[in-house]
Coordinates of C-alpha atoms in Angstrom, one line a residue:
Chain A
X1 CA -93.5 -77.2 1.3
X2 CA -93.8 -78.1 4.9
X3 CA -91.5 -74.4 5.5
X4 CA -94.0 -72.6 3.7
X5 CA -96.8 -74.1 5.5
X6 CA -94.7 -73.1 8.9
X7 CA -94.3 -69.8 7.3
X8 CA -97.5 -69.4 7.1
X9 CA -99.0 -70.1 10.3
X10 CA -96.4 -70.2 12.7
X11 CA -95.5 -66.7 14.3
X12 CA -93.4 -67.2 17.5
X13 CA -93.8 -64.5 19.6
X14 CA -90.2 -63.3 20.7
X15 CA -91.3 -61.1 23.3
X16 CA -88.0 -60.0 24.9
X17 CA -89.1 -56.9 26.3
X18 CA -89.8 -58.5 29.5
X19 CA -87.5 -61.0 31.1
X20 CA -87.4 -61.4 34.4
X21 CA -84.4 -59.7 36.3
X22 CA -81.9 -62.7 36.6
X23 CA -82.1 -62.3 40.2
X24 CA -83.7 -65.5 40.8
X25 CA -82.4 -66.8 44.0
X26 CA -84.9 -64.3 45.6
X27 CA -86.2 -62.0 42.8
X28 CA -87.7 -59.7 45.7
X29 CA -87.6 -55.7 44.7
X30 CA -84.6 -54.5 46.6
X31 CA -85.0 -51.9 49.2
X32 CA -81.5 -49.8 48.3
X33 CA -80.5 -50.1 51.7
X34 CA -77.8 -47.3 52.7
X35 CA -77.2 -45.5 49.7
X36 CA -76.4 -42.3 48.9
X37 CA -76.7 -39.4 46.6
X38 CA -73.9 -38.7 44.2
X39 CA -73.6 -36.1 41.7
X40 CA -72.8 -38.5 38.9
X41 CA -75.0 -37.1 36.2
X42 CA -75.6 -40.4 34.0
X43 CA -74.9 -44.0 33.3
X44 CA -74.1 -47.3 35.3
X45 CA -70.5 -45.9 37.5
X46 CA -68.0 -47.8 38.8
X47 CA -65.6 -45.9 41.2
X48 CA -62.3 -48.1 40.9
X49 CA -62.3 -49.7 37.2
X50 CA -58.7 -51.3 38.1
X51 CA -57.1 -53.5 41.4
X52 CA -53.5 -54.4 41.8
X53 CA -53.2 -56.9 44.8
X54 CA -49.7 -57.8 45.3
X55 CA -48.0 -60.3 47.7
X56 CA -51.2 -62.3 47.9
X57 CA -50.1 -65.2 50.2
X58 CA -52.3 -68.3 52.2
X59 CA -53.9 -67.0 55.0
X60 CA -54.4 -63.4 54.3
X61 CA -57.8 -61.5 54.7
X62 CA -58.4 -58.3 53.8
X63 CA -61.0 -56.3 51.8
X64 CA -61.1 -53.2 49.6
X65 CA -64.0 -50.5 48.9
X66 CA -65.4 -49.8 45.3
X67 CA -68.5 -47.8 45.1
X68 CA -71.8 -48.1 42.1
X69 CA -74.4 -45.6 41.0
X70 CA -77.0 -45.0 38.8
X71 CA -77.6 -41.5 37.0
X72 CA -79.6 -38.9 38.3
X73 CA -80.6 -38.2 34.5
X74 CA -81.2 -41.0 33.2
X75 CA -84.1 -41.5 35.6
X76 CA -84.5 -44.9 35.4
X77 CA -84.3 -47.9 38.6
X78 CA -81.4 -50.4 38.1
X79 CA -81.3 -53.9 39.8
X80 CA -77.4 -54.1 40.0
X81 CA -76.2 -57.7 40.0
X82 CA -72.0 -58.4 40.6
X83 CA -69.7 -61.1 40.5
X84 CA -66.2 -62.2 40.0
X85 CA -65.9 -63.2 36.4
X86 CA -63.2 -64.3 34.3
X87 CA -61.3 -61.5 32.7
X88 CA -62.4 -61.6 28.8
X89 CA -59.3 -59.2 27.3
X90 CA -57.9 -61.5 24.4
X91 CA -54.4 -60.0 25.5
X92 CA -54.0 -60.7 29.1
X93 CA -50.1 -59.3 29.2
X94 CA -47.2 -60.8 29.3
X95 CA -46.7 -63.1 31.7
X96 CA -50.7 -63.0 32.8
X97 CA -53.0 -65.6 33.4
X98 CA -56.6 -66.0 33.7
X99 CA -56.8 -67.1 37.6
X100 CA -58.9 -70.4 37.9
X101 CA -62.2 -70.4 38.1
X102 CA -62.0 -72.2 41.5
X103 CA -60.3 -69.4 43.4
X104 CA -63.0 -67.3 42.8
X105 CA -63.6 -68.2 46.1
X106 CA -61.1 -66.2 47.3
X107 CA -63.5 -62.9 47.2
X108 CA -66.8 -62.8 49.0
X109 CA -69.2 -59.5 48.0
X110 CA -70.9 -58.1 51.1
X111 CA -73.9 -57.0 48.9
X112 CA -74.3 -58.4 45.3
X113 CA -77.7 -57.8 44.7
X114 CA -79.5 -54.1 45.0
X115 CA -82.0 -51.6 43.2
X116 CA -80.7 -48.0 43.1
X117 CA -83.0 -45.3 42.2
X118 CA -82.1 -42.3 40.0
X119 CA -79.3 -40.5 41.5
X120 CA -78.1 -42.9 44.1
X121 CA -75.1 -44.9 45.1
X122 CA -74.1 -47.5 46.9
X123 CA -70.6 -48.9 48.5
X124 CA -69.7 -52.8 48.2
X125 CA -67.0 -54.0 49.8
X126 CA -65.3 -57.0 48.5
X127 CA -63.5 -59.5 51.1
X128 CA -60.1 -61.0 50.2
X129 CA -59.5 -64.7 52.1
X130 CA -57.0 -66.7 50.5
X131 CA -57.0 -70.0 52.5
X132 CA -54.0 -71.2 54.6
X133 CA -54.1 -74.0 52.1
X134 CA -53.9 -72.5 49.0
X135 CA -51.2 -73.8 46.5
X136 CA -51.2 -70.8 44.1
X137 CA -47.6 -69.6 44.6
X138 CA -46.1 -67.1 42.3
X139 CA -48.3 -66.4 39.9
X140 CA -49.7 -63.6 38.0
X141 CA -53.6 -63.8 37.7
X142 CA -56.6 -61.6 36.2
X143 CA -60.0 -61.6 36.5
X144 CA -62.3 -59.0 36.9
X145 CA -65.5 -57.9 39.0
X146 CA -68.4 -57.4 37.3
X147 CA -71.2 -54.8 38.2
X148 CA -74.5 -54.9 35.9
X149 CA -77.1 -53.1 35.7
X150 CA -80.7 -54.1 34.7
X151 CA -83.1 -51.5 33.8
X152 CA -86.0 -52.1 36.1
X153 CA -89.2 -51.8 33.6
X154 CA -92.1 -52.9 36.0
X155 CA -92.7 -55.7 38.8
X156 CA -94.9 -58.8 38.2
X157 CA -95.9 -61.4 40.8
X158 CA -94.1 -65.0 40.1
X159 CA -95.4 -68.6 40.8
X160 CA -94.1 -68.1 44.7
X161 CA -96.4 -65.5 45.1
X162 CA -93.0 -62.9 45.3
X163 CA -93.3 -59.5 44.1
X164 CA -90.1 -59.3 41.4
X165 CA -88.5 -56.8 39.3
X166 CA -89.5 -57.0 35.0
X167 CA -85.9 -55.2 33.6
X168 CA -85.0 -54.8 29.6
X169 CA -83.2 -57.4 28.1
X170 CA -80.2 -55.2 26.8
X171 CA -78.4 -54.3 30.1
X172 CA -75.2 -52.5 30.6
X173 CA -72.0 -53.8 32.7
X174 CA -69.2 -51.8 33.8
X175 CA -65.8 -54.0 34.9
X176 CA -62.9 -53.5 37.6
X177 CA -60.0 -55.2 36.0
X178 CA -58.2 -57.4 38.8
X179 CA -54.4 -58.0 38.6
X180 CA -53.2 -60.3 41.0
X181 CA -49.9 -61.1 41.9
X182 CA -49.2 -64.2 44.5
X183 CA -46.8 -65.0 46.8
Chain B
X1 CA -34.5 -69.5 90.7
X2 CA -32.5 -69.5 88.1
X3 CA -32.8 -73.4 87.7
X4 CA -36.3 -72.7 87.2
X5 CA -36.1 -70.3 84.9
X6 CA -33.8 -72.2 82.4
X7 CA -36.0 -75.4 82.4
X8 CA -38.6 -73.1 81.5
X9 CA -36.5 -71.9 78.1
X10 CA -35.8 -75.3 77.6
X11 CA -39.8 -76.7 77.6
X12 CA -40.4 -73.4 75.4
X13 CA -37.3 -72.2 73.1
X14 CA -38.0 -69.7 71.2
X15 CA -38.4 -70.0 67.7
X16 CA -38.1 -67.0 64.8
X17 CA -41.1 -67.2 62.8
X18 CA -40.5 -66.4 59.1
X19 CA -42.8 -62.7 58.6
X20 CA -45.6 -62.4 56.4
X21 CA -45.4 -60.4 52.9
X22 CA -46.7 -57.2 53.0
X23 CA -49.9 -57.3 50.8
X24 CA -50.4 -54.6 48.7
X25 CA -53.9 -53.7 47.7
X26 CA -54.6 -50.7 45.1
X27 CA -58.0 -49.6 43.9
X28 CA -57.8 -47.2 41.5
X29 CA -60.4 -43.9 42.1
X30 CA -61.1 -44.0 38.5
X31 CA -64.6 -43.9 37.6
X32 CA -66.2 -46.4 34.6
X33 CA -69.7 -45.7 33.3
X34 CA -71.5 -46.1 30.4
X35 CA -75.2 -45.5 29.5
X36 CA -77.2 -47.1 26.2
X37 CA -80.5 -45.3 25.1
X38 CA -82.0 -48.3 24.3
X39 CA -82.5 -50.9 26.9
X40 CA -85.0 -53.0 25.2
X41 CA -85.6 -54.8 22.5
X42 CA -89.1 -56.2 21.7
X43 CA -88.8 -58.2 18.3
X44 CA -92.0 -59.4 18.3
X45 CA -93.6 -62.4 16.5
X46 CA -91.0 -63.9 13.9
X47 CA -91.5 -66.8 10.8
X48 CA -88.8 -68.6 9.8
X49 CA -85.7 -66.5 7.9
X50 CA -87.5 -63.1 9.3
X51 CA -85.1 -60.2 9.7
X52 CA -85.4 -57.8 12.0
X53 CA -83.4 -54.8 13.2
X54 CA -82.6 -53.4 16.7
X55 CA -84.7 -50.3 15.7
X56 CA -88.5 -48.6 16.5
X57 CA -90.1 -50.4 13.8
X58 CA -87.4 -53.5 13.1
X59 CA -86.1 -52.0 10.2
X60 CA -82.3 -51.3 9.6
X61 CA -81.3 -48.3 11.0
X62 CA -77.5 -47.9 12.4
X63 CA -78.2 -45.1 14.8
X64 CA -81.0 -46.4 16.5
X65 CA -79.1 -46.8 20.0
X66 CA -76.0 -44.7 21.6
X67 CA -73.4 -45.5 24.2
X68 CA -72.3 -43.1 25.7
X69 CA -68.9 -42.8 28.0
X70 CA -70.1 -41.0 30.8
X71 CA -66.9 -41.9 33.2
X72 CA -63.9 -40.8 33.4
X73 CA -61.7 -42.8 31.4
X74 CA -61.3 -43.9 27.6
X75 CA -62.9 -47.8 27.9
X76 CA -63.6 -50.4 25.7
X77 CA -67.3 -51.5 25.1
X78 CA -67.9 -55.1 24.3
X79 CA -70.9 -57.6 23.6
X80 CA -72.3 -60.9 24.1
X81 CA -76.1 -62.2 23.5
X82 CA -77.6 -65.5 24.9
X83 CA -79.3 -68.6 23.2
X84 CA -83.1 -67.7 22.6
X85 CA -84.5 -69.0 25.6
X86 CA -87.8 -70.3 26.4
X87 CA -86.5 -73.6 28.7
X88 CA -88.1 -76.2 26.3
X89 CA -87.4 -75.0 23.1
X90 CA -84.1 -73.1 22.6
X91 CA -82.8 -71.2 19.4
X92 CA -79.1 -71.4 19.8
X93 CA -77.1 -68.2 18.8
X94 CA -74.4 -69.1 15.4
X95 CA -72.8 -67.2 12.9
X96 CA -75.4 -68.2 10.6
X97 CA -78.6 -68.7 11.2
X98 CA -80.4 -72.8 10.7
X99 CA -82.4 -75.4 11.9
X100 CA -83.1 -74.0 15.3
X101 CA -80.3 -71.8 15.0
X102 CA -80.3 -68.1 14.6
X103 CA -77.7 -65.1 14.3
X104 CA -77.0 -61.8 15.7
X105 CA -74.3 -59.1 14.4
X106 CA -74.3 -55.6 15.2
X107 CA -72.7 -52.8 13.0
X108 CA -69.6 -51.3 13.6
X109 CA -69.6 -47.1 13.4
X110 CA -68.4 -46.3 10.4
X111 CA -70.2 -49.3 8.2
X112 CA -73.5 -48.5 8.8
X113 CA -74.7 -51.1 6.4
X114 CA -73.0 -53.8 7.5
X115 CA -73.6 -55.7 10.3
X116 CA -70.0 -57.3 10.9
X117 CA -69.3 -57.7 14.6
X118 CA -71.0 -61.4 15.0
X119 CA -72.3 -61.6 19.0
X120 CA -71.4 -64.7 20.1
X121 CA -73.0 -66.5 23.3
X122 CA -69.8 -68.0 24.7
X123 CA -67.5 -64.7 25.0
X124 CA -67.6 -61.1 24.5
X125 CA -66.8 -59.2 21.4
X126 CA -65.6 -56.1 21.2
X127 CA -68.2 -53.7 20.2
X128 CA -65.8 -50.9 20.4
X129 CA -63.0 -50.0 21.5
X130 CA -60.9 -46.8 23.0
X131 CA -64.5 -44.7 23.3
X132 CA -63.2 -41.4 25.0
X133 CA -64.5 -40.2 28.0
X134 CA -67.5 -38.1 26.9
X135 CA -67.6 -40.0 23.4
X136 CA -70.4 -41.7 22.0
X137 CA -71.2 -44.8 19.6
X138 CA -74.3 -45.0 17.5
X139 CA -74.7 -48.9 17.2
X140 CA -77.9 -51.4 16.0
X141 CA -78.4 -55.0 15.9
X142 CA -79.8 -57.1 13.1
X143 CA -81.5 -60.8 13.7
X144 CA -81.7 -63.3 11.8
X145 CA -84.5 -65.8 12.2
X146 CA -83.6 -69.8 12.2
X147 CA -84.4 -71.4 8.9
X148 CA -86.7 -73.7 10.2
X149 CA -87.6 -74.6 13.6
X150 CA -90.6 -77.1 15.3
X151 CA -94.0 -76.4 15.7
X152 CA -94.1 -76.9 18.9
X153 CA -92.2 -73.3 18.7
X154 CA -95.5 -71.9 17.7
X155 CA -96.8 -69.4 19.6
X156 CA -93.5 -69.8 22.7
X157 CA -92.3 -66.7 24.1
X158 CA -88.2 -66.7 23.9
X159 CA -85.7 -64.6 25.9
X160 CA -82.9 -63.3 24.5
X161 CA -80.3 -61.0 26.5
X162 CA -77.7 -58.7 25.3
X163 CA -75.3 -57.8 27.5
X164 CA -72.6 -54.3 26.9
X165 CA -70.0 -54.3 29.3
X166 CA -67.3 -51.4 29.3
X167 CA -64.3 -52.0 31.1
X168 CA -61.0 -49.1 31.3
X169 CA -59.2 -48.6 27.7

């Protein structure tokens, strides 16, 4: 009885047109910053959808280019949001690991929060500093880099007074798959 | 002089340091992209065991969405959805929908009435997989609504996110 009664006057309202863009730490509208204009005609792009880093020993530094767009076509703004995140392929390959959550430390992203308009691009470098004291010898890790892409649906004003980005709540990812190789 | 110059060698002997490896770092010029016609899904006020389809008017229809493999490369398209989200009152994402539980599946091409690719919260699926570069999939969701839930969830507005990610075949 008491579910019919809830049936009948309880209506929850799942609005999920309009989450906020999960980029909370500042949830500011991103100025694009220097980007560029590439003739990609459509989607979320990655340029460099695999990494082989090999030799990987304690103290190295070094850093490697990939570059993201938005479609021209698609005419729509995407906040682009990346990270290092665990590689989720069920078959990693013989003799593969996932690499530890705690060495994600290892990489550092010079930029991993931006808008790009229609038709623009942008390059991210991605810094690799393994520490003098890492114990990580000989192995064979994965992971991957994650770039996604928010659809940018209007702006709203939140409690801080901050002008921040509303973006659909069905986003699309694109992946660099990272295969590490220690020494 | 030379008395000099061989307690010097002495206070500083030379040792051979052991080389570092040569680190090899390959980024591959392939491009990944994707795009999905429908970035949004507005499902709107629910009762307990509602339904309601990833579509224009929430009922079922397959097609209603396309990814498309705009890169480069064949890639494999997966999915993962959230816990319905509202900071106080949370739905949490099951196989089956409950008490305060709901569930998600989309369809797989080639079933287009049945919804049998459960999306899970704690790890992508795979949605599809080996999409050709050009090559597009027609997909939909269906939502089930918990069985029963509190009244303090009347009237709350919960977030949901659905999240495709295409990574290189």
């Amino acid at each position: 009885m008491r579910k019919l009664v809830l049936c009948g006057f309880l209506a929850i309202a799942l609005l999920l047109a309009i989450p906020g863009c999960p980029s909370a730490s500042s949830g500011q509208v991103f100025d694009g910053g220097a980007v560029s204009i590439q003739t990609f005609e459509r989607g979320l792009w990655l340029k460099g959808s695999e990494v082989t880093i090999v030799n990987l020993y304690p103290g190295y530094v070094g850093s490697m280019e990939f570059e993201v767009g938005n479609g021209i076509q698609d005419n729509t703004v995407k906040e682009v949001r990346i990270s290092v995140e665990p590689e989720d392929d069920k078959d990693l390959g013989d003799g593969w690991v996932q690499l530890p959550s705690q060495y994600y430390s290892w990489f550092s992203i010079d930029n991993p929060v931006f808008t790009l308009r229609p038709g623009e691009s942008q390059k991210v470098t991605v810094t690799v500093s393994m520490p003098e004291d890492a114990d990580y010898p000989n192995k064979k890790a994965r992971c991957e880099l994650l770039v996604m892409g928010w659809t940018v649906v209007g702006t709203t004003t939140n409690e801080w007074g901050d002008v921040v980005n509303v973006c659909g709540n069905v986003p699309i990812g694109v992946a660099s798959e990272w295969y590490i190789e220690t020494y | 002089m030379l008395v000099a110059v061989m307690a010097v060698s002495l206070l500083f002997p030379v040792v051979a340091l052991a080389a570092d490896p040569t680190v090899t770092i390959t980024v591959s010029a392939v491009v990944v992209s994707i795009t999905n016609s429908q970035d949004t899904w507005a499902i709107g006020p629910v009762v307990v065991d509602a339904v309601v389809y990833f579509s224009a008017d929430g009922n079922a229809d397959v097609d209603y969405s396309q990814i498309e493999n705009t890169g480069n490369v064949a890639v494999d398209v997966e999915i993962q959805g959230t816990d319905a989200d509202d900071e106080t009152y949370d739905w949490t994402l099951a196989a089956a929908a409950g008490d305060k539980t709901y569930s998600l599946y989309a369809n797989s091409e080639g079933a287009p009435t049945v919804y049998d690719v459960e999306v899970k919260s704690s790890s992508y699926v795979d949605l599809t997989t080996d999409l050709a570069a050009l090559g597009a999939y027609d997909w939909s969701m269906k939502f089930t609504a918990p069985t029963d839930f509190d009244a303090a969830d009347d009237g709350t507005d919960k977030t949901i996110t659905v999240t495709l990610v295409a990574s290189q075949h």
